[in-house]
Amino acid sequence: MADLVFEPLAFKNLTVKNRVFRSNISGRFDNYDGSGNQARINWEVKFARGGVGAIISSFVPVHPRGRIIPYYATIDRDDRIPFWRAVGQAVHAHDCKFILQLSHGGRQRDIPDLEHPKGQSSTDKRDPLHGFECDRMTVADIKEVVAAFAEGARRAREAGLDGVELHGANGYLITQFLSSAINDRQDEYGGSLENRARFVLDIVKAIRAKVGHDFHLQMKISATEFNNALLILRLEKPGNTVQESAQVCQWLVDAGVDAIHVSTGSSFPHPRNPAGSDLDVELLSQTYDQLATSGTTTFRNLLLFHGHVTGELFRKQWLDAGVPADEIEGLTLPDARAIKQAVPVPIICTGGFQTASVIRKAIADGDCDAVSIARPLVANNDLVAQFAAGRDRAERPCTYCNRCLLHVVESPLGCYEESRFPSREAMLREVLSVFQPPPFP
Ligand SMILES: Cc1cc2nc3c(=O)[nH]c(=O)nc-3n(C[C@H](O)[C@H](O)[C@H](O)COP(=O)(O)O)c2cc1C
Ligand code: SF4
């Protein structure tokens, strides 16, 4: 019998050769001003060569004020099109599709760039963990950003890419509108679920008006928000339920969305996304200093992480709000199943996948149609080729230690779990291999 993992997946406007997608994973590979460079191309090619059916890109800002950190390539201007065309061509050379994630950070950002010290959001309230400040968007601001998403989709299409994904998950701007815990507006963009969904539905309609109906468009959504999962956020509201998200997905599909990518958690990072087997607070306190002046409580947090007792308390809280290590693989499947039952389009599920038999079962059981993988592919770029060769799991799997995540605001993205390598030098060689070939050979 044919292996379900390697069955092609047909969306309305796109066919992908197998059921494993590289999930979005951002890293500081590009230039300060948002122009792209060769390291980004090298990064994406690693996964295309390793056998994934499609790559869903990192966070790509559609608007200059929507950046979460400098050094991420943007798609906010026509002069970015040639770079994304080069990325697409490099990936296509390995028979792999490329879906670009259209993104806007809103108030949730790591390091503001020089030109945009303050974010914007559905609200004017600071985010409760880091204290990132923001301006409440006016209707004119909303219309400007909606148009920027549509222009981003047009540019992606002109670049010859295979589709776009709306980053509607993990606490960024679209979540800030959708979320019952964050959106406190009194106008037609706040209040009822229908009103909170208006922003993203406006975006979908604007994209369809701009690119037509024959270009792949999917939405990543945090199905359950768990907004008050952390003990220190217990006074916050819990946020959207999976039933509310299923309703939003039905509206999205009616408006022209071709697939749903199911994630979880109202922030990034969140104890459940990417769910960790541990939290290295010593490393956190080393790299979080990059954020020390980004929010009104980031310096306080830095001191907390540094303190022996307070750091340990935070680590414990974070892990308690997540899931046990042996439940990380497929932790979002129950939500994916609920959304799949609500909409007729294919469902991609993210969260911990790295075992062929688990992926096969999830598809066979009807929980999802495909999975997306981030960290286990960072650990083993050729994981899909290994599955194809008959291996069920990599010899040195991802341990979900989350050191890649903790390093990412400061150092190149890569696997920093030393126990997976023969030596620290071997680990660093692999991390730095993303700079080969160099931009100027
Ligand atoms: C370092 C890092 C960067 C990430 N960047 C993004 C991003 O830009 N956009 C996004 O939607 N998800 C992002 N994610 C989340 C992943 O796409 C994925 O959904 C999540 O890590 C769970 O999958 P995994 O267990 O396979 O890593 C990131 C995750 C990590 C670890
Ligand atoms: S550092 Fe490596 S092993 Fe740890 S979570 Fe990231 S990819 Fe997995």
Tab-separated table of C-alpha atoms and ligand atoms in Angstrom:
chain	number	residue	atom	x	y	z
A	1	MET	CA	0.000	0.000	0.000
A	2	ALA	CA	1.249	3.503	-0.793
A	3	ASP	CA	2.736	5.398	2.164
A	4	LEU	CA	0.355	8.192	3.195
A	5	VAL	CA	3.327	10.405	4.157
A	6	PHE	CA	4.432	10.386	0.535
A	7	GLU	CA	1.019	10.809	-1.102
A	8	PRO	CA	0.798	14.132	-2.963
A	9	LEU	CA	-1.549	16.690	-1.401
A	10	ALA	CA	-3.791	18.631	-3.766
A	11	PHE	CA	-5.023	22.029	-2.617
A	12	LYS	CA	-7.353	24.042	-4.836
A	13	ASN	CA	-4.468	25.864	-6.530
A	14	LEU	CA	-1.371	23.894	-5.596
A	15	THR	CA	-0.173	20.303	-5.403
A	16	VAL	CA	2.602	19.357	-2.986
A	17	LYS	CA	4.545	16.130	-3.530
A	18	ASN	CA	4.283	14.801	0.038
A	19	ARG	CA	2.712	15.544	3.415
A	20	VAL	CA	5.664	17.121	5.207
A	21	PHE	CA	6.005	20.901	5.099
A	22	ARG	CA	8.913	22.820	6.593
A	23	SER	CA	7.210	25.038	9.156
A	24	ASN	CA	7.964	28.735	9.386
A	25	ILE	CA	11.182	29.438	11.192
A	26	SER	CA	12.715	32.885	11.428
A	27	GLY	CA	16.388	33.630	11.810
A	28	ARG	CA	18.543	36.747	11.503
A	29	PHE	CA	19.994	35.939	8.102
A	30	ASP	CA	19.141	39.059	6.142
A	31	ASN	CA	20.277	42.670	6.122
A	32	TYR	CA	19.340	45.343	8.648
A	33	ASP	CA	17.101	47.183	6.182
A	34	GLY	CA	15.025	44.099	5.305
A	35	SER	CA	16.726	43.280	2.032
A	36	GLY	CA	17.549	39.601	1.667
A	37	ASN	CA	20.846	37.884	1.180
A	38	GLN	CA	22.476	34.609	0.171
A	39	ALA	CA	22.366	33.111	3.697
A	40	ARG	CA	18.556	33.028	3.543
A	41	ILE	CA	18.744	31.194	0.212
A	42	ASN	CA	21.310	28.736	1.618
A	43	TRP	CA	19.040	28.159	4.632
A	44	GLU	CA	15.949	27.355	2.604
A	45	VAL	CA	17.842	25.123	0.175
A	46	LYS	CA	18.959	22.884	3.074
A	47	PHE	CA	15.333	21.820	3.610
A	48	ALA	CA	14.359	21.639	-0.049
A	49	ARG	CA	17.311	19.333	-0.650
A	50	GLY	CA	16.285	17.266	2.384
A	51	GLY	CA	12.987	16.262	0.781
A	52	VAL	CA	10.160	18.371	2.262
A	53	GLY	CA	7.231	18.858	-0.104
A	54	ALA	CA	6.958	22.569	0.596
A	55	ILE	CA	8.639	25.249	2.639
A	56	ILE	CA	6.490	27.754	4.473
A	57	SER	CA	8.736	30.760	4.905
A	58	SER	CA	9.788	32.633	8.001
A	59	PHE	CA	7.918	35.735	9.198
A	60	VAL	CA	8.010	38.153	6.230
A	61	PRO	CA	6.783	41.667	7.109
A	62	VAL	CA	4.338	43.248	4.681
A	63	HIS	CA	4.743	46.712	6.192
A	64	PRO	CA	7.828	48.462	7.625
A	65	ARG	CA	6.085	48.963	10.961
A	66	GLY	CA	5.218	45.281	11.126
A	67	ARG	CA	8.818	44.144	11.589
A	68	ILE	CA	9.634	42.251	14.778
A	69	ILE	CA	13.380	42.481	14.479
A	70	PRO	CA	15.749	43.967	11.927
A	71	TYR	CA	17.533	41.388	9.739
A	72	TYR	CA	14.379	39.606	8.509
A	73	ALA	CA	13.759	40.032	4.766
A	74	THR	CA	10.557	41.949	4.024
A	75	ILE	CA	8.068	42.065	1.148
A	76	ASP	CA	6.887	45.626	1.626
A	77	ARG	CA	8.254	47.078	-1.626
A	78	ASP	CA	8.431	46.034	-5.272
A	79	ASP	CA	12.224	46.100	-5.167
A	80	ARG	CA	12.085	43.049	-2.857
A	81	ILE	CA	10.537	40.911	-5.629
A	82	PRO	CA	13.839	39.862	-7.293
A	83	PHE	CA	15.177	38.499	-3.982
A	84	TRP	CA	12.098	36.380	-3.337
A	85	ARG	CA	12.210	35.204	-6.947
A	86	ALA	CA	15.783	34.000	-6.335
A	87	VAL	CA	14.684	32.171	-3.142
A	88	GLY	CA	11.798	30.520	-5.009
A	89	GLN	CA	13.994	29.437	-7.915
A	90	ALA	CA	16.627	27.940	-5.594
A	91	VAL	CA	13.953	25.930	-3.764
A	92	HIS	CA	12.145	24.889	-6.947
A	93	ALA	CA	15.407	23.421	-8.255
A	94	HIS	CA	14.891	20.673	-5.643
A	95	ASP	CA	11.275	19.962	-6.621
A	96	CYS	CA	9.982	21.750	-3.544
A	97	LYS	CA	7.257	24.407	-3.327
A	98	PHE	CA	7.638	27.735	-1.520
A	99	ILE	CA	4.822	29.448	0.389
A	100	LEU	CA	5.600	32.903	1.763
A	101	GLN	CA	4.279	33.896	5.197
A	102	LEU	CA	2.741	37.380	4.990
A	103	SER	CA	3.233	38.863	8.446
A	104	HIS	CA	2.797	41.893	10.667
A	105	GLY	CA	3.998	41.851	14.265
A	106	GLY	CA	1.668	44.501	15.663
A	107	ARG	CA	2.688	45.131	19.259
A	108	GLN	CA	4.588	41.834	19.613
A	109	ARG	CA	8.167	42.436	18.572
A	110	ASP	CA	11.596	41.443	19.804
A	111	ILE	CA	13.890	44.291	18.811
A	112	PRO	CA	12.395	47.453	17.284
A	113	ASP	CA	14.277	48.918	14.345
A	114	LEU	CA	15.537	52.516	14.388
A	115	GLU	CA	12.660	53.867	12.317
A	116	HIS	CA	9.762	52.274	14.234
A	117	PRO	CA	10.291	52.390	17.996
A	118	LYS	CA	6.619	51.672	18.755
A	119	GLY	CA	4.309	48.963	17.407
A	120	GLN	CA	0.620	49.232	16.569
A	121	SER	CA	-2.236	46.954	17.516
A	122	SER	CA	-5.951	46.413	17.951
A	123	THR	CA	-5.442	47.845	21.443
A	124	ASP	CA	-3.266	50.466	23.101
A	125	LYS	CA	-2.444	48.154	26.008
A	126	ARG	CA	1.084	46.884	26.441
A	127	ASP	CA	1.627	43.153	26.139
A	128	PRO	CA	1.522	41.719	29.653
A	129	LEU	CA	4.787	39.762	29.650
A	130	HIS	CA	7.364	42.056	28.043
A	131	GLY	CA	5.510	45.378	28.198
A	132	PHE	CA	5.842	46.103	24.457
A	133	GLU	CA	4.092	49.445	23.910
A	134	CYS	CA	1.761	50.162	21.001
A	135	ASP	CA	-0.631	52.623	19.410
A	136	ARG	CA	-4.241	51.603	18.910
A	137	MET	CA	-4.831	51.443	15.140
A	138	THR	CA	-7.325	53.810	13.613
A	139	VAL	CA	-9.599	52.599	10.818
A	140	ALA	CA	-7.272	54.409	8.378
A	141	ASP	CA	-4.305	52.449	9.839
A	142	ILE	CA	-6.280	49.222	9.441
A	143	LYS	CA	-7.031	49.968	5.801
A	144	GLU	CA	-3.353	50.753	5.141
A	145	VAL	CA	-2.238	47.425	6.634
A	146	VAL	CA	-4.970	45.458	4.816
A	147	ALA	CA	-3.716	46.970	1.551
A	148	ALA	CA	-0.125	46.085	2.524
A	149	PHE	CA	-1.090	42.401	2.939
A	150	ALA	CA	-2.727	42.435	-0.502
A	151	GLU	CA	0.343	44.059	-2.056
A	152	GLY	CA	2.534	41.464	-0.341
A	153	ALA	CA	0.483	38.680	-1.940
A	154	ARG	CA	0.762	40.332	-5.333
A	155	ARG	CA	4.543	40.600	-4.961
A	156	ALA	CA	4.807	36.955	-3.900
A	157	ARG	CA	2.868	35.944	-6.998
A	158	GLU	CA	5.000	38.161	-9.234
A	159	ALA	CA	8.081	36.538	-7.677
A	160	GLY	CA	6.853	33.164	-8.982
A	161	LEU	CA	6.231	31.725	-5.511
A	162	ASP	CA	3.653	28.975	-5.014
A	163	GLY	CA	1.383	30.647	-2.506
A	164	VAL	CA	1.103	32.771	0.601
A	165	GLU	CA	0.191	32.150	4.211
A	166	LEU	CA	-1.368	34.732	6.503
A	167	HIS	CA	0.425	34.744	9.835
A	168	GLY	CA	-2.727	34.724	11.912
A	169	ALA	CA	-1.194	32.815	14.811
A	170	ASN	CA	1.055	33.145	17.843
A	171	GLY	CA	0.183	36.643	19.018
A	172	TYR	CA	1.092	38.762	16.003
A	173	LEU	CA	-1.160	41.468	14.586
A	174	ILE	CA	-3.898	39.242	13.139
A	175	THR	CA	-4.110	37.357	16.484
A	176	GLN	CA	-4.253	40.702	18.274
A	177	PHE	CA	-7.492	41.392	16.405
A	178	LEU	CA	-8.917	37.859	16.610
A	179	SER	CA	-8.199	37.318	20.295
A	180	SER	CA	-10.911	37.890	22.890
A	181	ALA	CA	-8.084	38.357	25.410
A	182	ILE	CA	-6.244	41.116	23.534
A	183	ASN	CA	-8.764	42.979	21.363
A	184	ASP	CA	-10.567	45.579	23.519
A	185	ARG	CA	-11.996	47.735	20.724
A	186	GLN	CA	-15.473	49.245	20.788
A	187	ASP	CA	-15.777	49.741	17.021
A	188	GLU	CA	-16.674	47.339	14.183
A	189	TYR	CA	-13.269	45.600	14.580
A	190	GLY	CA	-13.804	44.597	18.219
A	191	GLY	CA	-16.330	42.968	20.540
A	192	SER	CA	-18.121	40.006	18.955
A	193	LEU	CA	-16.205	37.203	17.226
A	194	GLU	CA	-17.599	38.431	13.914
A	195	ASN	CA	-16.179	41.901	14.566
A	196	ARG	CA	-12.805	40.577	15.750
A	197	ALA	CA	-12.564	38.493	12.569
A	198	ARG	CA	-13.328	41.508	10.351
A	199	PHE	CA	-9.656	42.534	10.043
A	200	VAL	CA	-8.443	39.171	8.739
A	201	LEU	CA	-11.498	38.745	6.508
A	202	ASP	CA	-10.832	42.202	5.030
A	203	ILE	CA	-7.284	40.995	4.313
A	204	VAL	CA	-8.496	37.824	2.587
A	205	LYS	CA	-10.968	39.782	0.442
A	206	ALA	CA	-8.298	42.351	-0.470
A	207	ILE	CA	-5.859	39.587	-1.444
A	208	ARG	CA	-8.439	37.828	-3.593
A	209	ALA	CA	-9.336	41.120	-5.271
A	210	LYS	CA	-5.643	41.728	-5.988
A	211	VAL	CA	-4.388	38.267	-7.070
A	212	GLY	CA	-7.565	36.491	-8.150
A	213	HIS	CA	-8.794	33.084	-7.012
A	214	ASP	CA	-6.173	30.880	-8.651
A	215	PHE	CA	-3.268	31.564	-6.260
A	216	HIS	CA	-2.764	29.464	-3.111
A	217	LEU	CA	-3.703	31.258	0.121
A	218	GLN	CA	-3.606	29.621	3.557
A	219	MET	CA	-3.983	30.880	7.105
A	220	LYS	CA	-1.976	29.907	10.200
A	221	ILE	CA	-4.133	30.206	13.294
A	222	SER	CA	-3.674	29.614	17.015
A	223	ALA	CA	-6.729	27.425	17.446
A	224	THR	CA	-6.703	27.530	21.252
A	225	GLU	CA	-5.003	30.559	22.736
A	226	PHE	CA	-4.154	29.502	26.329
A	227	ASN	CA	-3.537	33.202	26.927
A	228	ASN	CA	-3.306	32.867	30.724
A	229	ALA	CA	-1.363	29.603	30.822
A	230	LEU	CA	1.540	31.132	32.749
A	231	LEU	CA	1.046	31.610	36.482
A	232	ILE	CA	2.165	35.243	36.218
A	233	LEU	CA	-0.559	35.846	33.601
A	234	ARG	CA	-3.383	34.165	35.533
A	235	LEU	CA	-5.309	37.456	35.751
A	236	GLU	CA	-5.442	37.735	31.953
A	237	LYS	CA	-8.382	36.318	29.988
A	238	PRO	CA	-7.923	32.820	28.461
A	239	GLY	CA	-8.512	33.957	24.869
A	240	ASN	CA	-10.159	32.152	21.964
A	241	THR	CA	-11.358	28.556	22.168
A	242	VAL	CA	-11.035	26.008	19.389
A	243	GLN	CA	-14.788	26.298	18.746
A	244	GLU	CA	-14.400	30.050	18.115
A	245	SER	CA	-11.411	29.399	15.863
A	246	ALA	CA	-13.361	26.766	13.915
A	247	GLN	CA	-16.022	29.401	13.243
A	248	VAL	CA	-13.354	31.880	12.105
A	249	CYS	CA	-11.919	29.199	9.786
A	250	GLN	CA	-15.353	28.649	8.217
A	251	TRP	CA	-15.587	32.377	7.468
A	252	LEU	CA	-12.032	32.367	6.119
A	253	VAL	CA	-12.791	29.503	3.755
A	254	ASP	CA	-15.995	31.213	2.589
A	255	ALA	CA	-13.898	34.312	1.858
A	256	GLY	CA	-11.377	32.356	-0.243
A	257	VAL	CA	-8.784	30.664	1.992
A	258	ASP	CA	-7.547	27.329	0.567
A	259	ALA	CA	-6.029	25.670	3.662
A	260	ILE	CA	-5.633	26.099	7.416
A	261	HIS	CA	-2.346	25.655	9.297
A	262	VAL	CA	-3.175	24.853	12.918
A	263	SER	CA	-0.960	26.176	15.707
A	264	THR	CA	-1.553	27.156	19.314
A	265	GLY	CA	-0.850	29.876	21.884
A	266	SER	CA	-1.615	33.609	21.966
A	267	SER	CA	2.029	34.712	22.043
A	268	PHE	CA	5.411	33.800	20.657
A	269	PRO	CA	7.029	32.052	22.233
A	270	HIS	CA	4.383	30.338	24.363
A	271	PRO	CA	4.876	27.393	26.731
A	272	ARG	CA	2.981	25.231	24.223
A	273	ASN	CA	4.604	26.657	21.101
A	274	PRO	CA	7.293	25.665	20.500
A	275	ALA	CA	6.727	23.289	23.400
A	276	GLY	CA	9.988	22.502	25.177
A	277	SER	CA	11.354	19.582	27.144
A	278	ASP	CA	13.348	22.104	29.198
A	279	LEU	CA	14.131	25.812	29.450
A	280	ASP	CA	17.785	26.760	29.757
A	281	VAL	CA	17.349	29.924	31.866
A	282	GLU	CA	21.068	30.625	31.934
A	283	LEU	CA	21.052	30.828	28.146
A	284	LEU	CA	17.779	32.781	28.254
A	285	SER	CA	19.346	35.394	30.541
A	286	GLN	CA	22.342	35.662	28.183
A	287	THR	CA	20.325	36.291	25.025
A	288	TYR	CA	17.294	38.130	26.470
A	289	ASP	CA	19.603	41.104	27.146
A	290	GLN	CA	19.034	41.924	23.457
A	291	LEU	CA	15.438	42.764	24.416
A	292	ALA	CA	16.281	44.624	27.640
A	293	THR	CA	15.074	48.017	26.385
A	294	SER	CA	12.376	46.766	23.974
A	295	GLY	CA	9.500	46.743	26.485
A	296	THR	CA	8.648	48.349	29.799
A	297	THR	CA	9.110	45.065	31.713
A	298	THR	CA	11.917	43.458	29.721
A	299	PHE	CA	14.664	44.770	32.023
A	300	ARG	CA	12.762	43.451	35.050
A	301	ASN	CA	12.399	40.094	33.296
A	302	LEU	CA	16.106	40.044	32.523
A	303	LEU	CA	16.899	40.460	36.229
A	304	LEU	CA	14.400	37.710	37.075
A	305	PHE	CA	15.982	35.310	34.597
A	306	HIS	CA	19.457	36.139	35.960
A	307	GLY	CA	18.527	35.437	39.594
A	308	HIS	CA	19.245	31.877	40.650
A	309	VAL	CA	15.954	31.384	42.519
A	310	THR	CA	13.742	33.596	40.337
A	311	GLY	CA	15.201	32.105	37.152
A	312	GLU	CA	14.443	28.611	38.401
A	313	LEU	CA	10.912	29.670	39.387
A	314	PHE	CA	10.305	31.033	35.903
A	315	ARG	CA	11.679	27.850	34.331
A	316	LYS	CA	9.325	25.741	36.425
A	317	GLN	CA	6.324	27.922	35.593
A	318	TRP	CA	7.111	27.819	31.900
A	319	LEU	CA	7.430	24.038	31.847
A	320	ASP	CA	4.322	23.527	34.007
A	321	ALA	CA	2.326	25.608	31.499
A	322	GLY	CA	3.523	23.423	28.611
A	323	VAL	CA	3.172	19.669	28.179
A	324	PRO	CA	5.395	16.776	29.328
A	325	ALA	CA	8.233	16.009	26.920
A	326	ASP	CA	6.659	12.752	25.763
A	327	GLU	CA	3.465	14.599	24.763
A	328	ILE	CA	5.110	17.263	22.597
A	329	GLU	CA	4.892	15.299	19.352
A	330	GLY	CA	1.489	16.101	17.860
A	331	LEU	CA	0.272	18.203	20.795
A	332	THR	CA	-1.953	20.310	18.505
A	333	LEU	CA	-3.669	17.354	16.830
A	334	PRO	CA	-6.929	17.547	18.836
A	335	ASP	CA	-7.370	21.157	17.653
A	336	ALA	CA	-6.459	20.217	14.076
A	337	ARG	CA	-9.105	17.505	14.155
A	338	ALA	CA	-11.755	19.923	15.438
A	339	ILE	CA	-10.959	22.424	12.688
A	340	LYS	CA	-10.841	19.692	10.032
A	341	GLN	CA	-14.355	18.662	10.975
A	342	ALA	CA	-15.515	22.262	10.522
A	343	VAL	CA	-14.070	23.113	7.097
A	344	PRO	CA	-13.760	21.364	3.717
A	345	VAL	CA	-10.160	22.468	2.949
A	346	PRO	CA	-6.902	20.628	3.806
A	347	ILE	CA	-5.483	21.055	7.315
A	348	ILE	CA	-1.771	21.291	8.118
A	349	CYS	CA	-0.856	20.670	11.758
A	350	THR	CA	2.276	21.951	13.515
A	351	GLY	CA	3.884	20.906	16.792
A	352	GLY	CA	6.626	18.436	17.587
A	353	PHE	CA	6.338	16.027	14.658
A	354	GLN	CA	9.409	13.926	13.919
A	355	THR	CA	8.285	10.286	13.659
A	356	ALA	CA	7.017	8.896	10.350
A	357	SER	CA	4.558	6.484	12.007
A	358	VAL	CA	3.051	9.305	14.124
A	359	ILE	CA	2.590	11.486	11.046
A	360	ARG	CA	1.131	8.595	9.067
A	361	LYS	CA	-1.345	7.817	11.848
A	362	ALA	CA	-2.415	11.477	12.202
A	363	ILE	CA	-3.278	11.566	8.505
A	364	ALA	CA	-4.888	8.096	8.500
A	365	ASP	CA	-7.029	9.014	11.530
A	366	GLY	CA	-8.283	12.132	9.758
A	367	ASP	CA	-6.767	14.565	12.273
A	368	CYS	CA	-4.971	16.495	9.541
A	369	ASP	CA	-3.893	16.209	5.902
A	370	ALA	CA	-0.255	17.179	6.361
A	371	VAL	CA	2.156	18.217	9.094
A	372	SER	CA	4.568	21.104	9.299
A	373	ILE	CA	7.887	20.695	11.075
A	374	ALA	CA	10.299	23.352	12.327
A	375	ARG	CA	12.809	22.265	15.030
A	376	PRO	CA	13.119	18.566	14.125
A	377	LEU	CA	14.046	19.669	10.599
A	378	VAL	CA	16.558	22.161	11.974
A	379	ALA	CA	18.068	19.222	13.844
A	380	ASN	CA	17.862	16.870	10.837
A	381	ASN	CA	17.507	18.796	7.589
A	382	ASP	CA	17.143	15.501	5.695
A	383	LEU	CA	14.461	13.997	7.945
A	384	VAL	CA	12.067	13.415	5.032
A	385	ALA	CA	14.776	11.698	2.993
A	386	GLN	CA	15.372	9.508	6.060
A	387	PHE	CA	11.641	8.651	6.179
A	388	ALA	CA	11.772	7.817	2.470
A	389	ALA	CA	14.674	5.466	3.156
A	390	GLY	CA	12.488	3.599	5.650
A	391	ARG	CA	13.649	5.127	8.926
A	392	ASP	CA	10.835	5.919	11.391
A	393	ARG	CA	12.815	8.485	13.402
A	394	ALA	CA	16.219	10.147	13.072
A	395	GLU	CA	19.124	8.556	14.883
A	396	ARG	CA	19.730	11.845	16.724
A	397	PRO	CA	16.264	13.365	17.011
A	398	CYS	CA	15.442	16.895	18.122
A	399	THR	CA	15.293	16.902	21.929
A	400	TYR	CA	12.914	19.920	22.021
A	401	CYS	CA	15.493	21.651	24.251
A	402	ASN	CA	14.573	24.972	22.593
A	403	ARG	CA	18.144	26.262	22.518
A	404	CYS	CA	17.622	27.175	18.841
A	405	LEU	CA	14.809	29.445	19.975
A	406	LEU	CA	16.782	31.039	22.803
A	407	HIS	CA	19.754	31.739	20.532
A	408	VAL	CA	17.768	33.181	17.664
A	409	VAL	CA	17.603	36.836	18.765
A	410	GLU	CA	21.387	36.975	18.959
A	411	SER	CA	23.040	34.256	16.883
A	412	PRO	CA	22.443	32.483	13.576
A	413	LEU	CA	19.529	30.066	13.628
A	414	GLY	CA	20.542	26.413	13.924
A	415	CYS	CA	20.619	23.449	16.280
A	416	TYR	CA	22.473	24.273	19.499
A	417	GLU	CA	21.923	20.972	21.317
A	418	GLU	CA	25.529	19.972	21.877
A	419	SER	CA	24.611	16.407	22.865
A	420	ARG	CA	23.512	15.797	19.258
A	421	PHE	CA	27.001	16.490	17.915
A	422	PRO	CA	30.386	14.839	18.424
A	423	SER	CA	31.756	18.172	19.744
A	424	ARG	CA	30.941	21.852	20.243
A	425	GLU	CA	33.149	22.639	17.239
A	426	ALA	CA	31.114	20.258	15.061
A	427	MET	CA	27.906	21.926	16.245
A	428	LEU	CA	29.170	25.419	15.436
A	429	ARG	CA	30.468	24.252	12.056
A	430	GLU	CA	26.958	23.055	11.211
A	431	VAL	CA	25.328	26.283	12.473
A	432	LEU	CA	27.729	28.425	10.469
A	433	SER	CA	27.337	26.319	7.323
A	434	VAL	CA	24.391	28.565	6.437
A	435	PHE	CA	26.935	31.145	5.288
A	436	GLN	CA	28.189	28.783	2.561
A	437	PRO	CA	28.172	29.682	-0.268
A	438	PRO	CA	28.993	33.280	0.781
A	439	PRO	CA	27.304	36.310	-0.813
A	440	PHE	CA	30.518	37.298	-2.606
A	441	PRO	CA	32.356	34.138	-3.632
B	1	LIG	C1	13.366	29.691	16.267
B	1	LIG	C2	11.946	29.591	15.822
B	1	LIG	C3	11.432	30.546	14.953
B	1	LIG	C4	10.096	30.452	14.523
B	1	LIG	N1	9.621	31.385	13.643
B	1	LIG	C5	8.333	31.307	13.217
B	1	LIG	C6	7.816	32.239	12.287
B	1	LIG	O1	8.531	33.106	11.784
B	1	LIG	N2	6.511	32.131	11.938
B	1	LIG	C7	5.688	31.158	12.457
B	1	LIG	O2	4.520	31.093	12.106
B	1	LIG	N3	6.158	30.247	13.321
B	1	LIG	C8	7.458	30.295	13.712
B	1	LIG	N4	7.931	29.341	14.570
B	1	LIG	C9	7.027	28.252	15.007
B	1	LIG	C10	7.208	27.026	14.113
B	1	LIG	O3	6.825	27.272	12.791
B	1	LIG	C11	6.416	25.798	14.608
B	1	LIG	O4	5.049	26.005	14.346
B	1	LIG	C12	6.651	25.480	16.072
B	1	LIG	O5	8.030	25.564	16.379
B	1	LIG	C13	6.174	24.058	16.436
B	1	LIG	O6	6.721	23.116	15.546
B	1	LIG	P1	8.031	22.226	15.839
B	1	LIG	O7	7.747	21.454	17.089
B	1	LIG	O8	8.116	21.368	14.612
B	1	LIG	O9	9.188	23.152	16.011
B	1	LIG	C14	9.271	29.395	14.977
B	1	LIG	C15	9.814	28.417	15.829
B	1	LIG	C16	11.118	28.497	16.248
B	1	LIG	C17	11.668	27.410	17.143
B	2	SF4	S1	18.392	23.233	19.565
B	2	SF4	FE1	18.300	21.431	18.230
B	2	SF4	S2	17.568	19.752	19.532
B	2	SF4	FE2	17.143	21.679	20.622
B	2	SF4	S3	15.016	22.178	20.014
B	2	SF4	FE3	16.367	23.261	18.619
B	2	SF4	S4	16.603	21.888	16.858
B	2	SF4	FE4	15.782	20.647	18.569
